[in-house]
């Protein structure tokens, strides 16, 4: 008679409750919330999870009394997990094709890039190319179909790992809401449950020599030197390359304060005032003067003499005919003081990060 340990039953019950519950909650909230209150759907999901956590102990007790077909129950629970993962992936795929995912308000797309949240940046990037979005959708649909057949299930599980890991990393590093992050981790947990059952075969398959590619007939010393060279070359290139961040202590975005033009103080009082408000000092000694609106700016290259703090800015946008800025960039008390002359006017300002 087939038996399994209580630990494995708990592991299966946890995966069953989390995966099936998460998929139910996501889809029911999206499609049924107009008729069924979301708190009721959340409550039903929590009750289902609690029942799934109790199930392993009831199962284990009945198995000892030989009152249950353990292998059949295990198979049914696993197939429900597989079906839930497949359903979730295929729905994600159709959501992308139908334009129900990666939604970014048009008004946000025309705002400055630096003002967008990580979540908006991700959706805007993927939404930009609809064919690419469809490609991702078809990959999710294909993975869902592969999971439903016993002969292709392992391939589907392996295919889903990089997909779900990539999505989870996006959720973490681009500060997505906790809901999508948790959902992605739960799906990944379900996939690893099935892969863990075949872990020995997978490890033996992955960590073996590649047939058709023979090993070099040299000593281990030269083999290790050959491998270590992968880390030596980056160091070599690092030391010979002229990195574009020539003044890292200056690189950044600065707010203009105490601006004076011809010794007269000026300050933007409304969004319509064309007054210098922001200065960007960037890689390759790029510099930009922002006049209270990202659409009105000068862009050029600065040349700094570290010995006497003299600075010259040559503009190329909106025209290379603009008068150069010539003056001094003084560093004092954790702030920059920029004084100079441009267009026949004397400019004085403080730059604060």
mmCIF file of N, CA and C in Angstrom, residues 218-351:
data_model
loop_
_atom_site.group_PDB
_atom_site.id
_atom_site.type_symbol
_atom_site.label_atom_id
_atom_site.label_comp_id
_atom_site.label_asym_id
_atom_site.label_seq_id
_atom_site.Cartn_x
_atom_site.Cartn_y
_atom_site.Cartn_z
ATOM 1 N N UNK A 218 44.368 18.877 -21.876
ATOM 2 C CA UNK A 218 45.453 19.617 -21.211
ATOM 3 C C UNK A 218 45.348 19.359 -19.717
ATOM 4 N N UNK A 219 46.372 19.790 -18.985
ATOM 5 C CA UNK A 219 46.389 19.554 -17.542
ATOM 6 C C UNK A 219 45.326 20.405 -16.845
ATOM 7 N N UNK A 220 44.977 20.015 -15.621
ATOM 8 C CA UNK A 220 43.985 20.754 -14.844
ATOM 9 C C UNK A 220 44.437 22.182 -14.552
ATOM 10 N N UNK A 221 45.766 22.385 -14.447
ATOM 11 C CA UNK A 221 46.297 23.726 -14.189
ATOM 12 C C UNK A 221 45.882 24.684 -15.304
ATOM 13 N N UNK A 222 46.070 24.261 -16.542
ATOM 14 C CA UNK A 222 45.721 25.117 -17.682
ATOM 15 C C UNK A 222 44.203 25.249 -17.838
ATOM 16 N N UNK A 223 43.484 24.189 -17.478
ATOM 17 C CA UNK A 223 42.025 24.282 -17.525
ATOM 18 C C UNK A 223 41.512 25.338 -16.550
ATOM 19 N N UNK A 224 42.070 25.318 -15.325
ATOM 20 C CA UNK A 224 41.642 26.290 -14.321
ATOM 21 C C UNK A 224 42.077 27.705 -14.690
ATOM 22 N N UNK A 225 43.240 27.819 -15.311
ATOM 23 C CA UNK A 225 43.704 29.135 -15.760
ATOM 24 C C UNK A 225 42.797 29.659 -16.869
ATOM 25 N N UNK A 226 42.401 28.758 -17.724
ATOM 26 C CA UNK A 226 41.481 29.089 -18.822
ATOM 27 C C UNK A 226 40.149 29.597 -18.270
ATOM 28 N N UNK A 227 39.660 28.947 -17.218
ATOM 29 C CA UNK A 227 38.399 29.364 -16.606
ATOM 30 C C UNK A 227 38.552 30.685 -15.852
ATOM 31 N N UNK A 228 39.686 30.819 -15.148
ATOM 32 C CA UNK A 228 39.913 32.046 -14.368
ATOM 33 C C UNK A 228 40.071 33.272 -15.258
ATOM 34 N N UNK A 229 40.459 33.039 -16.522
ATOM 35 C CA UNK A 229 40.652 34.168 -17.438
ATOM 36 C C UNK A 229 39.358 34.953 -17.645
ATOM 37 N N UNK A 230 38.214 34.302 -17.422
ATOM 38 C CA UNK A 230 36.935 35.005 -17.550
ATOM 39 C C UNK A 230 36.828 36.162 -16.561
ATOM 40 N N UNK A 231 37.527 36.060 -15.425
ATOM 41 C CA UNK A 231 37.512 37.123 -14.424
ATOM 42 C C UNK A 231 38.707 38.066 -14.588
ATOM 43 N N UNK A 232 39.761 37.579 -15.237
ATOM 44 C CA UNK A 232 40.953 38.417 -15.451
ATOM 45 C C UNK A 232 40.687 39.467 -16.528
ATOM 46 N N UNK A 233 40.017 39.069 -17.618
ATOM 47 C CA UNK A 233 39.750 40.009 -18.708
ATOM 48 C C UNK A 233 38.916 41.208 -18.270
ATOM 49 N N UNK A 234 37.833 41.011 -17.500
ATOM 50 C CA UNK A 234 37.088 42.191 -17.045
ATOM 51 C C UNK A 234 37.935 43.168 -16.238
ATOM 52 N N UNK A 235 38.831 42.623 -15.386
ATOM 53 C CA UNK A 235 39.720 43.506 -14.619
ATOM 54 C C UNK A 235 40.656 44.267 -15.535
ATOM 55 N N UNK A 236 41.187 43.572 -16.549
ATOM 56 C CA UNK A 236 42.104 44.219 -17.500
ATOM 57 C C UNK A 236 41.397 45.353 -18.240
ATOM 58 N N UNK A 237 40.193 45.064 -18.740
ATOM 59 C CA UNK A 237 39.443 46.091 -19.468
ATOM 60 C C UNK A 237 39.035 47.241 -18.554
ATOM 61 N N UNK A 238 38.785 46.926 -17.274
ATOM 62 C CA UNK A 238 38.403 47.971 -16.327
ATOM 63 C C UNK A 238 39.515 49.009 -16.173
ATOM 64 N N UNK A 239 40.753 48.539 -16.123
ATOM 65 C CA UNK A 239 41.868 49.447 -15.879
ATOM 66 C C UNK A 239 42.276 50.242 -17.119
ATOM 67 N N UNK A 240 41.977 49.743 -18.311
ATOM 68 C CA UNK A 240 42.401 50.471 -19.515
ATOM 69 C C UNK A 240 41.278 51.319 -20.111
ATOM 70 N N UNK A 241 40.054 51.135 -19.625
ATOM 71 C CA UNK A 241 38.925 51.847 -20.231
ATOM 72 C C UNK A 241 38.741 53.218 -19.580
ATOM 73 N N UNK A 242 38.493 54.206 -20.407
ATOM 74 C CA UNK A 242 38.236 55.558 -19.922
ATOM 75 C C UNK A 242 36.741 55.680 -19.620
ATOM 76 N N UNK A 243 36.391 55.503 -18.350
ATOM 77 C CA UNK A 243 34.980 55.473 -17.980
ATOM 78 C C UNK A 243 34.323 56.837 -18.158
ATOM 79 N N UNK A 244 33.066 56.839 -18.601
ATOM 80 C CA UNK A 244 32.392 58.112 -18.896
ATOM 81 C C UNK A 244 32.077 58.952 -17.667
ATOM 82 N N UNK A 245 32.080 58.324 -16.466
ATOM 83 C CA UNK A 245 31.795 59.087 -15.252
ATOM 84 C C UNK A 245 33.071 59.782 -14.792
ATOM 85 N N UNK A 246 33.406 60.885 -15.459
ATOM 86 C CA UNK A 246 34.691 61.556 -15.241
ATOM 87 C C UNK A 246 34.720 62.369 -13.953
ATOM 88 N N UNK A 247 33.549 62.812 -13.505
ATOM 89 C CA UNK A 247 33.469 63.582 -12.252
ATOM 90 C C UNK A 247 32.347 62.995 -11.391
ATOM 91 N N UNK A 248 32.589 61.796 -10.830
ATOM 92 C CA UNK A 248 31.522 61.124 -10.075
ATOM 93 C C UNK A 248 31.025 61.930 -8.878
ATOM 94 N N UNK A 249 31.910 62.773 -8.326
ATOM 95 C CA UNK A 249 31.501 63.574 -7.175
ATOM 96 C C UNK A 249 30.502 64.665 -7.565
ATOM 97 N N UNK A 250 30.381 64.944 -8.854
ATOM 98 C CA UNK A 250 29.461 65.977 -9.320
ATOM 99 C C UNK A 250 28.200 65.407 -9.962
ATOM 100 N N UNK A 251 28.276 64.171 -10.432
ATOM 101 C CA UNK A 251 27.153 63.586 -11.164
ATOM 102 C C UNK A 251 25.890 63.559 -10.314
ATOM 103 N N UNK A 252 24.821 64.127 -10.858
ATOM 104 C CA UNK A 252 23.562 64.125 -10.126
ATOM 105 C C UNK A 252 22.610 65.203 -10.598
ATOM 106 N N UNK A 253 21.471 65.255 -9.931
ATOM 107 C CA UNK A 253 20.426 66.241 -10.229
ATOM 108 C C UNK A 253 20.419 67.282 -9.118
ATOM 109 N N UNK A 254 20.409 68.559 -9.494
ATOM 110 C CA UNK A 254 20.500 69.643 -8.529
ATOM 111 C C UNK A 254 19.327 70.605 -8.680
ATOM 112 N N UNK A 255 18.820 71.055 -7.536
ATOM 113 C CA UNK A 255 17.822 72.105 -7.523
ATOM 114 C C UNK A 255 18.529 73.455 -7.417
ATOM 115 N N UNK A 256 18.114 74.396 -8.247
ATOM 116 C CA UNK A 256 18.716 75.725 -8.252
ATOM 117 C C UNK A 256 18.076 76.569 -7.155
ATOM 118 N N UNK A 257 18.903 77.132 -6.303
ATOM 119 C CA UNK A 257 18.418 78.004 -5.236
ATOM 120 C C UNK A 257 19.189 79.322 -5.250
ATOM 121 N N UNK A 258 18.539 80.349 -4.734
ATOM 122 C CA UNK A 258 19.150 81.685 -4.654
ATOM 123 C C UNK A 258 19.691 82.143 -5.999
ATOM 124 N N UNK A 259 18.885 81.956 -7.027
ATOM 125 C CA UNK A 259 19.293 82.357 -8.374
ATOM 126 C C UNK A 259 19.278 83.883 -8.504
ATOM 127 N N UNK A 260 20.360 84.416 -9.064
ATOM 128 C CA UNK A 260 20.447 85.840 -9.346
ATOM 129 C C UNK A 260 20.928 86.031 -10.775
ATOM 130 N N UNK A 261 20.264 86.912 -11.498
ATOM 131 C CA UNK A 261 20.682 87.271 -12.852
ATOM 132 C C UNK A 261 20.927 88.773 -12.859
ATOM 133 N N UNK A 262 22.179 89.111 -13.169
ATOM 134 C CA UNK A 262 22.606 90.522 -13.079
ATOM 135 C C UNK A 262 22.297 91.084 -11.698
ATOM 136 N N UNK A 263 22.574 90.209 -10.678
ATOM 137 C CA UNK A 263 22.443 90.574 -9.263
ATOM 138 C C UNK A 263 20.997 90.789 -8.824
ATOM 139 N N UNK A 264 20.022 90.373 -9.638
ATOM 140 C CA UNK A 264 18.615 90.468 -9.291
ATOM 141 C C UNK A 264 18.075 89.061 -9.009
ATOM 142 N N UNK A 265 17.493 88.851 -7.840
ATOM 143 C CA UNK A 265 16.994 87.526 -7.460
ATOM 144 C C UNK A 265 15.774 87.152 -8.299
ATOM 145 N N UNK A 266 15.772 85.903 -8.756
ATOM 146 C CA UNK A 266 14.649 85.387 -9.537
ATOM 147 C C UNK A 266 14.231 84.032 -8.982
ATOM 148 N N UNK A 267 12.920 83.765 -9.048
ATOM 149 C CA UNK A 267 12.407 82.485 -8.594
ATOM 150 C C UNK A 267 11.106 82.188 -9.321
ATOM 151 N N UNK A 268 10.952 80.941 -9.757
ATOM 152 C CA UNK A 268 9.721 80.554 -10.455
ATOM 153 C C UNK A 268 8.556 80.569 -9.476
ATOM 154 N N UNK A 269 7.523 81.337 -9.811
ATOM 155 C CA UNK A 269 6.347 81.460 -8.957
ATOM 156 C C UNK A 269 5.168 80.639 -9.465
ATOM 157 N N UNK A 270 5.260 80.201 -10.717
ATOM 158 C CA UNK A 270 4.202 79.368 -11.280
ATOM 159 C C UNK A 270 4.816 78.456 -12.327
ATOM 160 N N UNK A 271 4.116 77.400 -12.737
ATOM 161 C CA UNK A 271 4.670 76.495 -13.754
ATOM 162 C C UNK A 271 4.945 77.175 -15.090
ATOM 163 N N UNK A 272 4.380 78.338 -15.310
ATOM 164 C CA UNK A 272 4.563 79.031 -16.585
ATOM 165 C C UNK A 272 5.811 79.903 -16.611
ATOM 166 N N UNK A 273 6.425 80.138 -15.449
ATOM 167 C CA UNK A 273 7.603 80.991 -15.397
ATOM 168 C C UNK A 273 8.818 80.270 -15.969
ATOM 169 N N UNK A 274 9.437 80.851 -16.969
ATOM 170 C CA UNK A 274 10.618 80.254 -17.601
ATOM 171 C C UNK A 274 11.874 80.718 -16.861
ATOM 172 N N UNK A 275 12.110 80.079 -15.725
ATOM 173 C CA UNK A 275 13.244 80.422 -14.863
ATOM 174 C C UNK A 275 14.051 79.160 -14.613
ATOM 175 N N UNK A 276 15.364 79.301 -14.604
ATOM 176 C CA UNK A 276 16.236 78.151 -14.358
ATOM 177 C C UNK A 276 15.934 77.561 -12.982
ATOM 178 N N UNK A 277 15.532 76.265 -12.957
ATOM 179 C CA UNK A 277 15.159 75.615 -11.697
ATOM 180 C C UNK A 277 15.969 74.357 -11.389
ATOM 181 N N UNK A 278 16.485 73.705 -12.420
ATOM 182 C CA UNK A 278 17.163 72.415 -12.216
ATOM 183 C C UNK A 278 18.394 72.322 -13.106
ATOM 184 N N UNK A 279 19.455 71.738 -12.541
ATOM 185 C CA UNK A 279 20.683 71.497 -13.303
ATOM 186 C C UNK A 279 21.040 70.025 -13.173
ATOM 187 N N UNK A 280 21.335 69.378 -14.319
ATOM 188 C CA UNK A 280 21.754 67.976 -14.346
ATOM 189 C C UNK A 280 23.213 67.912 -14.774
ATOM 190 N N UNK A 281 24.049 67.220 -13.987
ATOM 191 C CA UNK A 281 25.443 66.967 -14.356
ATOM 192 C C UNK A 281 25.588 65.462 -14.486
ATOM 193 N N UNK A 282 25.949 65.008 -15.691
ATOM 194 C CA UNK A 282 25.800 63.592 -16.013
ATOM 195 C C UNK A 282 27.098 62.991 -16.533
ATOM 196 N N UNK A 283 27.003 61.713 -16.991
ATOM 197 C CA UNK A 283 28.145 61.007 -17.564
ATOM 198 C C UNK A 283 28.676 61.744 -18.786
ATOM 199 N N UNK A 284 29.964 61.509 -19.076
ATOM 200 C CA UNK A 284 30.614 62.163 -20.214
ATOM 201 C C UNK A 284 30.539 63.680 -20.116
ATOM 202 N N UNK A 285 30.479 64.186 -18.866
ATOM 203 C CA UNK A 285 30.433 65.631 -18.606
ATOM 204 C C UNK A 285 29.267 66.302 -19.326
ATOM 205 N N UNK A 286 28.168 65.557 -19.424
ATOM 206 C CA UNK A 286 26.945 66.139 -19.964
ATOM 207 C C UNK A 286 26.340 67.077 -18.924
ATOM 208 N N UNK A 287 25.726 68.156 -19.371
ATOM 209 C CA UNK A 287 25.070 69.076 -18.467
ATOM 210 C C UNK A 287 23.772 69.560 -19.111
ATOM 211 N N UNK A 288 22.764 69.788 -18.279
ATOM 212 C CA UNK A 288 21.485 70.296 -18.786
ATOM 213 C C UNK A 288 20.949 71.343 -17.819
ATOM 214 N N UNK A 289 20.492 72.451 -18.369
ATOM 215 C CA UNK A 289 19.807 73.489 -17.612
ATOM 216 C C UNK A 289 18.318 73.375 -17.903
ATOM 217 N N UNK A 290 17.519 73.147 -16.880
ATOM 218 C CA UNK A 290 16.073 72.963 -17.043
ATOM 219 C C UNK A 290 15.371 74.236 -16.579
ATOM 220 N N UNK A 291 14.610 74.845 -17.489
ATOM 221 C CA UNK A 291 13.943 76.099 -17.185
ATOM 222 C C UNK A 291 12.483 75.857 -16.777
ATOM 223 N N UNK A 292 12.324 75.210 -15.609
ATOM 224 C CA UNK A 292 11.017 75.015 -14.979
ATOM 225 C C UNK A 292 10.086 74.090 -15.763
ATOM 226 N N UNK A 293 10.606 73.430 -16.792
ATOM 227 C CA UNK A 293 9.792 72.512 -17.602
ATOM 228 C C UNK A 293 10.747 71.664 -18.429
ATOM 229 N N UNK A 294 10.496 70.338 -18.438
ATOM 230 C CA UNK A 294 11.415 69.455 -19.151
ATOM 231 C C UNK A 294 11.434 69.721 -20.652
ATOM 232 N N UNK A 295 10.469 70.454 -21.165
ATOM 233 C CA UNK A 295 10.453 70.778 -22.596
ATOM 234 C C UNK A 295 11.302 72.006 -22.922
ATOM 235 N N UNK A 296 11.727 72.724 -21.903
ATOM 236 C CA UNK A 296 12.529 73.931 -22.118
ATOM 237 C C UNK A 296 13.847 73.782 -21.375
ATOM 238 N N UNK A 297 14.862 73.391 -22.141
ATOM 239 C CA UNK A 297 16.160 73.154 -21.508
ATOM 240 C C UNK A 297 17.299 73.346 -22.485
ATOM 241 N N UNK A 298 18.460 73.635 -21.926
ATOM 242 C CA UNK A 298 19.707 73.672 -22.687
ATOM 243 C C UNK A 298 20.469 72.381 -22.356
ATOM 244 N N UNK A 299 21.071 71.765 -23.368
ATOM 245 C CA UNK A 299 21.872 70.554 -23.159
ATOM 246 C C UNK A 299 23.234 70.755 -23.814
ATOM 247 N N UNK A 300 24.292 70.402 -23.086
ATOM 248 C CA UNK A 300 25.629 70.584 -23.637
ATOM 249 C C UNK A 300 26.659 69.768 -22.880
ATOM 250 N N UNK A 301 27.905 70.184 -23.001
ATOM 251 C CA UNK A 301 29.038 69.506 -22.355
ATOM 252 C C UNK A 301 29.819 70.529 -21.549
ATOM 253 N N UNK A 302 30.168 70.136 -20.311
ATOM 254 C CA UNK A 302 30.952 71.066 -19.496
ATOM 255 C C UNK A 302 32.418 70.639 -19.452
ATOM 256 N N UNK A 303 33.286 71.634 -19.330
ATOM 257 C CA UNK A 303 34.734 71.431 -19.245
ATOM 258 C C UNK A 303 35.200 72.086 -17.957
ATOM 259 N N UNK A 304 35.644 71.255 -17.021
ATOM 260 C CA UNK A 304 35.992 71.735 -15.683
ATOM 261 C C UNK A 304 37.489 71.664 -15.458
ATOM 262 N N UNK A 305 38.064 72.758 -14.989
ATOM 263 C CA UNK A 305 39.468 72.803 -14.592
ATOM 264 C C UNK A 305 39.516 72.644 -13.076
ATOM 265 N N UNK A 306 39.967 71.474 -12.622
ATOM 266 C CA UNK A 306 39.956 71.172 -11.196
ATOM 267 C C UNK A 306 40.894 72.082 -10.401
ATOM 268 N N UNK A 307 41.902 72.638 -11.069
ATOM 269 C CA UNK A 307 42.900 73.435 -10.350
ATOM 270 C C UNK A 307 42.344 74.781 -9.907
ATOM 271 N N UNK A 308 41.596 75.422 -10.764
ATOM 272 C CA UNK A 308 41.080 76.753 -10.415
ATOM 273 C C UNK A 308 39.550 76.829 -10.412
ATOM 274 N N UNK A 309 38.881 75.656 -10.544
ATOM 275 C CA UNK A 309 37.412 75.568 -10.505
ATOM 276 C C UNK A 309 36.719 76.297 -11.647
ATOM 277 N N UNK A 310 37.455 76.652 -12.686
ATOM 278 C CA UNK A 310 36.805 77.319 -13.823
ATOM 279 C C UNK A 310 36.020 76.287 -14.634
ATOM 280 N N UNK A 311 34.886 76.714 -15.158
ATOM 281 C CA UNK A 311 34.018 75.815 -15.909
ATOM 282 C C UNK A 311 33.505 76.525 -17.153
ATOM 283 N N UNK A 312 33.475 75.767 -18.256
ATOM 284 C CA UNK A 312 32.929 76.264 -19.516
ATOM 285 C C UNK A 312 31.905 75.253 -20.020
ATOM 286 N N UNK A 313 30.740 75.735 -20.420
ATOM 287 C CA UNK A 313 29.693 74.860 -20.953
ATOM 288 C C UNK A 313 29.417 75.241 -22.399
ATOM 289 N N UNK A 314 29.564 74.280 -23.280
ATOM 290 C CA UNK A 314 29.268 74.480 -24.695
ATOM 291 C C UNK A 314 27.954 73.782 -25.016
ATOM 292 N N UNK A 315 26.983 74.535 -25.476
ATOM 293 C CA UNK A 315 25.651 74.008 -25.713
ATOM 294 C C UNK A 315 25.511 73.417 -27.121
ATOM 295 N N UNK A 316 24.700 72.390 -27.238
ATOM 296 C CA UNK A 316 24.409 71.813 -28.557
ATOM 297 C C UNK A 316 22.900 71.714 -28.810
ATOM 298 N N UNK A 317 22.107 71.902 -27.739
ATOM 299 C CA UNK A 317 20.654 71.863 -27.861
ATOM 300 C C UNK A 317 20.055 72.969 -26.999
ATOM 301 N N UNK A 318 19.117 73.713 -27.504
ATOM 302 C CA UNK A 318 18.389 73.583 -28.786
ATOM 303 C C UNK A 318 19.179 74.059 -30.004
ATOM 304 N N UNK A 319 20.394 74.614 -29.779
ATOM 305 C CA UNK A 319 21.226 75.047 -30.898
ATOM 306 C C UNK A 319 22.670 75.109 -30.440
ATOM 307 N N UNK A 320 23.590 74.784 -31.359
ATOM 308 C CA UNK A 320 25.003 74.903 -31.010
ATOM 309 C C UNK A 320 25.515 76.333 -31.192
ATOM 310 N N UNK A 321 24.612 77.249 -31.546
ATOM 311 C CA UNK A 321 24.971 78.657 -31.701
ATOM 312 C C UNK A 321 24.780 79.442 -30.418
ATOM 313 N N UNK A 322 24.255 78.783 -29.379
ATOM 314 C CA UNK A 322 24.032 79.469 -28.116
ATOM 315 C C UNK A 322 25.343 79.919 -27.499
ATOM 316 N N UNK A 323 25.279 81.034 -26.798
ATOM 317 C CA UNK A 323 26.472 81.563 -26.145
ATOM 318 C C UNK A 323 26.952 80.609 -25.059
ATOM 319 N N UNK A 324 28.262 80.364 -24.994
ATOM 320 C CA UNK A 324 28.817 79.464 -23.977
ATOM 321 C C UNK A 324 28.639 80.061 -22.585
ATOM 322 N N UNK A 325 28.508 79.157 -21.613
ATOM 323 C CA UNK A 325 28.532 79.581 -20.213
ATOM 324 C C UNK A 325 29.977 79.504 -19.743
ATOM 325 N N UNK A 326 30.480 80.572 -19.167
ATOM 326 C CA UNK A 326 31.846 80.612 -18.646
ATOM 327 C C UNK A 326 31.813 81.153 -17.231
ATOM 328 N N UNK A 327 32.433 80.417 -16.295
ATOM 329 C CA UNK A 327 32.438 80.877 -14.922
ATOM 330 C C UNK A 327 33.214 79.959 -14.012
ATOM 331 N N UNK A 328 32.749 79.826 -12.754
ATOM 332 C CA UNK A 328 33.409 78.990 -11.771
ATOM 333 C C UNK A 328 32.389 78.098 -11.072
ATOM 334 N N UNK A 329 32.830 76.893 -10.747
ATOM 335 C CA UNK A 329 32.023 75.940 -9.985
ATOM 336 C C UNK A 329 32.758 75.685 -8.673
ATOM 337 N N UNK A 330 32.238 76.243 -7.600
ATOM 338 C CA UNK A 330 32.917 76.191 -6.303
ATOM 339 C C UNK A 330 32.194 75.205 -5.398
ATOM 340 N N UNK A 331 32.946 74.289 -4.793
ATOM 341 C CA UNK A 331 32.397 73.322 -3.859
ATOM 342 C C UNK A 331 32.661 73.781 -2.438
ATOM 343 N N UNK A 332 31.571 73.998 -1.664
ATOM 344 C CA UNK A 332 31.725 74.472 -0.291
ATOM 345 C C UNK A 332 30.518 74.057 0.542
ATOM 346 N N UNK A 333 30.805 73.504 1.738
ATOM 347 C CA UNK A 333 29.755 73.140 2.695
ATOM 348 C C UNK A 333 28.685 72.224 2.081
ATOM 349 N N UNK A 334 29.144 71.174 1.406
ATOM 350 C CA UNK A 334 28.249 70.166 0.814
ATOM 351 C C UNK A 334 27.273 70.735 -0.218
ATOM 352 N N UNK A 335 27.628 71.855 -0.799
ATOM 353 C CA UNK A 335 26.800 72.414 -1.856
ATOM 354 C C UNK A 335 27.706 72.992 -2.934
ATOM 355 N N UNK A 336 27.139 73.215 -4.103
ATOM 356 C CA UNK A 336 27.881 73.788 -5.217
ATOM 357 C C UNK A 336 27.406 75.215 -5.459
ATOM 358 N N UNK A 337 28.353 76.079 -5.725
ATOM 359 C CA UNK A 337 28.044 77.458 -6.092
ATOM 360 C C UNK A 337 28.522 77.662 -7.521
ATOM 361 N N UNK A 338 27.588 77.988 -8.394
ATOM 362 C CA UNK A 338 27.890 78.166 -9.812
ATOM 363 C C UNK A 338 27.696 79.634 -10.181
ATOM 364 N N UNK A 339 28.770 80.271 -10.546
ATOM 365 C CA UNK A 339 28.737 81.664 -10.974
ATOM 366 C C UNK A 339 29.342 81.767 -12.362
ATOM 367 N N UNK A 340 28.765 82.591 -13.208
ATOM 368 C CA UNK A 340 29.325 82.738 -14.549
ATOM 369 C C UNK A 340 28.561 83.737 -15.381
ATOM 370 N N UNK A 341 28.874 83.721 -16.667
ATOM 371 C CA UNK A 341 28.276 84.667 -17.598
ATOM 372 C C UNK A 341 27.808 83.939 -18.836
ATOM 373 N N UNK A 342 26.614 84.287 -19.326
ATOM 374 C CA UNK A 342 26.045 83.663 -20.510
ATOM 375 C C UNK A 342 25.033 84.627 -21.120
ATOM 376 N N UNK A 343 25.062 84.742 -22.430
ATOM 377 C CA UNK A 343 24.134 85.635 -23.143
ATOM 378 C C UNK A 343 24.202 87.072 -22.631
ATOM 379 N N UNK A 344 25.409 87.479 -22.235
ATOM 380 C CA UNK A 344 25.600 88.851 -21.762
ATOM 381 C C UNK A 344 25.051 89.096 -20.372
ATOM 382 N N UNK A 345 24.641 88.029 -19.650
ATOM 383 C CA UNK A 345 24.084 88.185 -18.309
ATOM 384 C C UNK A 345 24.967 87.472 -17.286
ATOM 385 N N UNK A 346 25.014 88.031 -16.085
ATOM 386 C CA UNK A 346 25.768 87.427 -14.989
ATOM 387 C C UNK A 346 24.830 86.528 -14.198
ATOM 388 N N UNK A 347 25.203 85.241 -14.059
ATOM 389 C CA UNK A 347 24.379 84.266 -13.340
ATOM 390 C C UNK A 347 25.081 83.865 -12.052
ATOM 391 N N UNK A 348 24.314 83.797 -10.971
ATOM 392 C CA UNK A 348 24.804 83.329 -9.676
ATOM 393 C C UNK A 348 23.738 82.401 -9.093
ATOM 394 N N UNK A 349 24.179 81.244 -8.583
ATOM 395 C CA UNK A 349 23.196 80.287 -8.051
ATOM 396 C C UNK A 349 23.868 79.278 -7.131
ATOM 397 N N UNK A 350 23.043 78.650 -6.281
ATOM 398 C CA UNK A 350 23.473 77.532 -5.458
ATOM 399 C C UNK A 350 22.804 76.271 -6.002
ATOM 400 N N UNK A 351 23.561 75.169 -6.021
ATOM 401 C CA UNK A 351 23.035 73.898 -6.515
ATOM 402 C C UNK A 351 22.969 72.903 -5.368
#
